Amino acid sequence: MEDIGLTDGLGVTLMSDQHKGLVEAVKEVFPLAEHRQCARHIYANFRKKYTGIHFRSLFWDASKSRTPQEFEGIMQEIISLSLHAYEHLMERQPSTWSRAFFKIDTSCDAVENGASECFNSLIVSSRRKPIITMLEEIRTLVMERMVRMNNKACNWDDEICPNI
């Protein structure tokens, strides 16, 4: 299953999994939204058939390319290795997973949705509970994290955090 990122024209990126009904519902609510797929999920499926460091490197170069011309150059390298690999990637709509085709007025150029994945893994035990219980558990998790991070920050020797 591939995650899709949706940007609502105001620069807000929404992440969801690829349930067709959900994608269509979001299109109704946000008709100007840019639909994206998580490159990590595209690559996970790609590497099942096309293994090796060269394919991996070329895929990530293609996903992070800045212009359609740069993307095409990288895809030509993939064609030279395997026409089927090229066709496999082109079937997955590069406009949804390569930065070269993202709208330039969007404030998010991420090709992965790691933040959503991290959050989802954090709330696994809460997701199946009634909505109020789930929200209360999420609120508690967030508050506990804020306290932990604040305590950590109090022990810094410098005014700049040690890592992002």
Tab-separated table of C-alpha atoms in Angstrom:
chain	number	residue	atom	x	y	z
A	1	MET	CA	0.000	0.000	0.000
A	2	GLU	CA	1.387	3.430	-0.894
A	3	ASP	CA	0.891	6.595	1.113
A	4	ILE	CA	-0.277	9.662	-0.723
A	5	GLY	CA	0.487	13.228	0.188
A	6	LEU	CA	-2.047	15.901	-0.625
A	7	THR	CA	-1.212	19.558	-0.717
A	8	ASP	CA	-4.199	21.866	-0.523
A	9	GLY	CA	-2.926	24.861	-2.503
A	10	LEU	CA	-2.167	26.680	0.757
A	11	GLY	CA	0.980	24.653	1.196
A	12	VAL	CA	-0.589	22.182	3.630
A	13	THR	CA	0.380	18.572	2.963
A	14	LEU	CA	-2.053	15.893	4.046
A	15	MET	CA	-0.983	12.261	4.265
A	16	SER	CA	-3.211	9.257	3.879
A	17	ASP	CA	-3.015	5.706	2.636
A	18	GLN	CA	-4.131	4.826	-0.854
A	19	HIS	CA	-7.776	3.945	-0.339
A	20	LYS	CA	-9.536	5.012	-3.519
A	21	GLY	CA	-12.618	6.277	-1.658
A	22	LEU	CA	-10.500	8.457	0.598
A	23	VAL	CA	-8.532	9.880	-2.327
A	24	GLU	CA	-11.776	10.738	-4.130
A	25	ALA	CA	-13.302	12.285	-0.989
A	26	VAL	CA	-10.254	14.480	-0.464
A	27	LYS	CA	-10.428	15.561	-4.120
A	28	GLU	CA	-13.981	16.752	-3.448
A	29	VAL	CA	-13.016	18.721	-0.350
A	30	PHE	CA	-9.695	20.019	-1.751
A	31	PRO	CA	-10.207	20.193	-5.533
A	32	LEU	CA	-6.941	22.113	-6.047
A	33	ALA	CA	-4.884	19.672	-3.985
A	34	GLU	CA	-1.696	18.239	-5.438
A	35	HIS	CA	-1.757	14.456	-5.030
A	36	ARG	CA	1.522	12.780	-4.085
A	37	GLN	CA	2.771	9.302	-3.312
A	38	CYS	CA	5.483	8.485	-0.805
A	39	ALA	CA	8.698	7.750	-2.713
A	40	ARG	CA	9.796	5.298	-0.023
A	41	HIS	CA	6.764	3.121	-0.752
A	42	ILE	CA	7.279	3.397	-4.516
A	43	TYR	CA	10.913	2.323	-4.008
A	44	ALA	CA	9.934	-0.568	-1.684
A	45	ASN	CA	7.836	-2.050	-4.485
A	46	PHE	CA	10.447	-1.189	-7.145
A	47	ARG	CA	13.296	-2.962	-5.331
A	48	LYS	CA	11.348	-6.219	-5.177
A	49	LYS	CA	12.013	-6.588	-8.914
A	50	TYR	CA	15.034	-4.332	-9.508
A	51	THR	CA	17.740	-4.830	-6.915
A	52	GLY	CA	21.177	-3.395	-6.540
A	53	ILE	CA	22.838	-0.212	-5.427
A	54	HIS	CA	22.744	1.303	-8.912
A	55	PHE	CA	18.947	0.999	-9.199
A	56	ARG	CA	18.571	2.351	-5.660
A	57	SER	CA	20.802	5.323	-6.354
A	58	LEU	CA	19.106	6.154	-9.648
A	59	PHE	CA	15.625	5.867	-8.148
A	60	TRP	CA	16.424	8.303	-5.334
A	61	ASP	CA	18.177	10.662	-7.749
A	62	ALA	CA	15.037	10.622	-9.914
A	63	SER	CA	12.713	11.213	-6.966
A	64	LYS	CA	14.776	14.169	-5.734
A	65	SER	CA	15.585	15.671	-9.138
A	66	ARG	CA	14.776	19.381	-9.389
A	67	THR	CA	13.781	19.707	-13.050
A	68	PRO	CA	11.982	17.559	-15.618
A	69	GLN	CA	15.187	17.610	-17.703
A	70	GLU	CA	17.255	16.270	-14.820
A	71	PHE	CA	14.565	13.615	-14.202
A	72	GLU	CA	14.636	12.570	-17.880
A	73	GLY	CA	18.435	12.260	-17.826
A	74	ILE	CA	18.275	9.932	-14.841
A	75	MET	CA	15.469	7.919	-16.411
A	76	GLN	CA	17.637	7.470	-19.540
A	77	GLU	CA	20.275	5.879	-17.305
A	78	ILE	CA	17.595	3.539	-15.930
A	79	ILE	CA	16.537	2.635	-19.495
A	80	SER	CA	20.154	1.734	-20.271
A	81	LEU	CA	20.035	-0.746	-17.367
A	82	SER	CA	16.508	-2.078	-17.893
A	83	LEU	CA	13.628	-0.958	-20.064
A	84	HIS	CA	11.253	-2.846	-17.753
A	85	ALA	CA	12.522	-0.913	-14.717
A	86	TYR	CA	11.875	2.345	-16.573
A	87	GLU	CA	8.356	1.229	-17.544
A	88	HIS	CA	7.675	0.095	-13.974
A	89	LEU	CA	8.507	3.566	-12.627
A	90	MET	CA	6.664	5.458	-15.348
A	91	GLU	CA	3.499	3.455	-14.607
A	92	ARG	CA	3.596	4.886	-11.076
A	93	GLN	CA	3.005	8.476	-12.252
A	94	PRO	CA	6.312	10.266	-11.593
A	95	SER	CA	4.404	13.532	-11.210
A	96	THR	CA	3.223	12.185	-7.842
A	97	TRP	CA	6.582	11.030	-6.436
A	98	SER	CA	9.326	13.084	-8.123
A	99	ARG	CA	10.168	16.580	-6.903
A	100	ALA	CA	10.810	17.613	-10.531
A	101	PHE	CA	7.055	17.730	-11.137
A	102	PHE	CA	5.759	19.181	-7.859
A	103	LYS	CA	4.056	22.563	-7.999
A	104	ILE	CA	6.605	25.282	-7.375
A	105	ASP	CA	4.274	27.327	-5.173
A	106	THR	CA	3.926	24.502	-2.638
A	107	SER	CA	5.863	25.032	0.561
A	108	CYS	CA	6.686	21.331	0.979
A	109	ASP	CA	8.974	19.500	-1.436
A	110	ALA	CA	9.324	16.284	0.590
A	111	VAL	CA	9.184	13.039	-1.398
A	112	GLU	CA	8.622	10.895	1.708
A	113	ASN	CA	6.104	11.042	4.524
A	114	GLY	CA	8.309	9.977	7.419
A	115	ALA	CA	6.516	12.246	9.899
A	116	SER	CA	3.197	10.529	9.203
A	117	GLU	CA	4.817	7.100	9.451
A	118	CYS	CA	6.386	8.009	12.786
A	119	PHE	CA	3.107	9.363	14.158
A	120	ASN	CA	1.144	6.334	12.946
A	121	SER	CA	3.584	3.932	14.602
A	122	LEU	CA	3.240	5.897	17.835
A	123	ILE	CA	-0.560	5.619	17.957
A	124	VAL	CA	-0.955	1.998	16.804
A	125	SER	CA	-2.518	0.874	20.096
A	126	SER	CA	-4.884	3.888	20.189
A	127	ARG	CA	-6.216	3.818	16.631
A	128	ARG	CA	-8.879	1.160	17.151
A	129	LYS	CA	-10.361	2.750	20.268
A	130	PRO	CA	-13.407	5.019	20.415
A	131	ILE	CA	-12.613	8.520	19.149
A	132	ILE	CA	-12.594	10.306	22.533
A	133	THR	CA	-10.368	7.625	24.091
A	134	MET	CA	-8.057	7.704	21.080
A	135	LEU	CA	-7.748	11.506	21.158
A	136	GLU	CA	-7.126	11.486	24.909
A	137	GLU	CA	-4.324	8.928	24.502
A	138	ILE	CA	-2.775	10.975	21.679
A	139	ARG	CA	-3.007	14.140	23.825
A	140	THR	CA	-1.278	12.317	26.684
A	141	LEU	CA	1.478	10.997	24.380
A	142	VAL	CA	2.119	14.487	22.994
A	143	MET	CA	2.206	16.060	26.453
A	144	GLU	CA	4.598	13.411	27.763
A	145	ARG	CA	6.871	13.970	24.763
A	146	MET	CA	6.823	17.730	25.300
A	147	VAL	CA	7.852	17.261	28.938
A	148	ARG	CA	10.664	14.842	27.949
A	149	MET	CA	11.963	17.248	25.308
A	150	ASN	CA	11.764	20.201	27.701
A	151	ASN	CA	13.724	18.277	30.352
A	152	LYS	CA	16.313	17.380	27.742
A	153	ALA	CA	16.577	21.006	26.614
A	154	CYS	CA	17.176	22.144	30.188
A	155	ASN	CA	20.390	20.074	30.206
A	156	TRP	CA	21.890	21.643	27.052
A	157	ASP	CA	25.106	23.537	27.523
A	158	ASP	CA	24.494	25.713	24.485
A	159	GLU	CA	21.635	27.873	23.213
A	160	ILE	CA	21.508	25.875	19.964
A	161	CYS	CA	20.058	22.381	20.030
A	162	PRO	CA	22.567	19.549	19.430
A	163	ASN	CA	20.560	18.075	16.527
A	164	ILE	CA	17.412	18.859	14.629
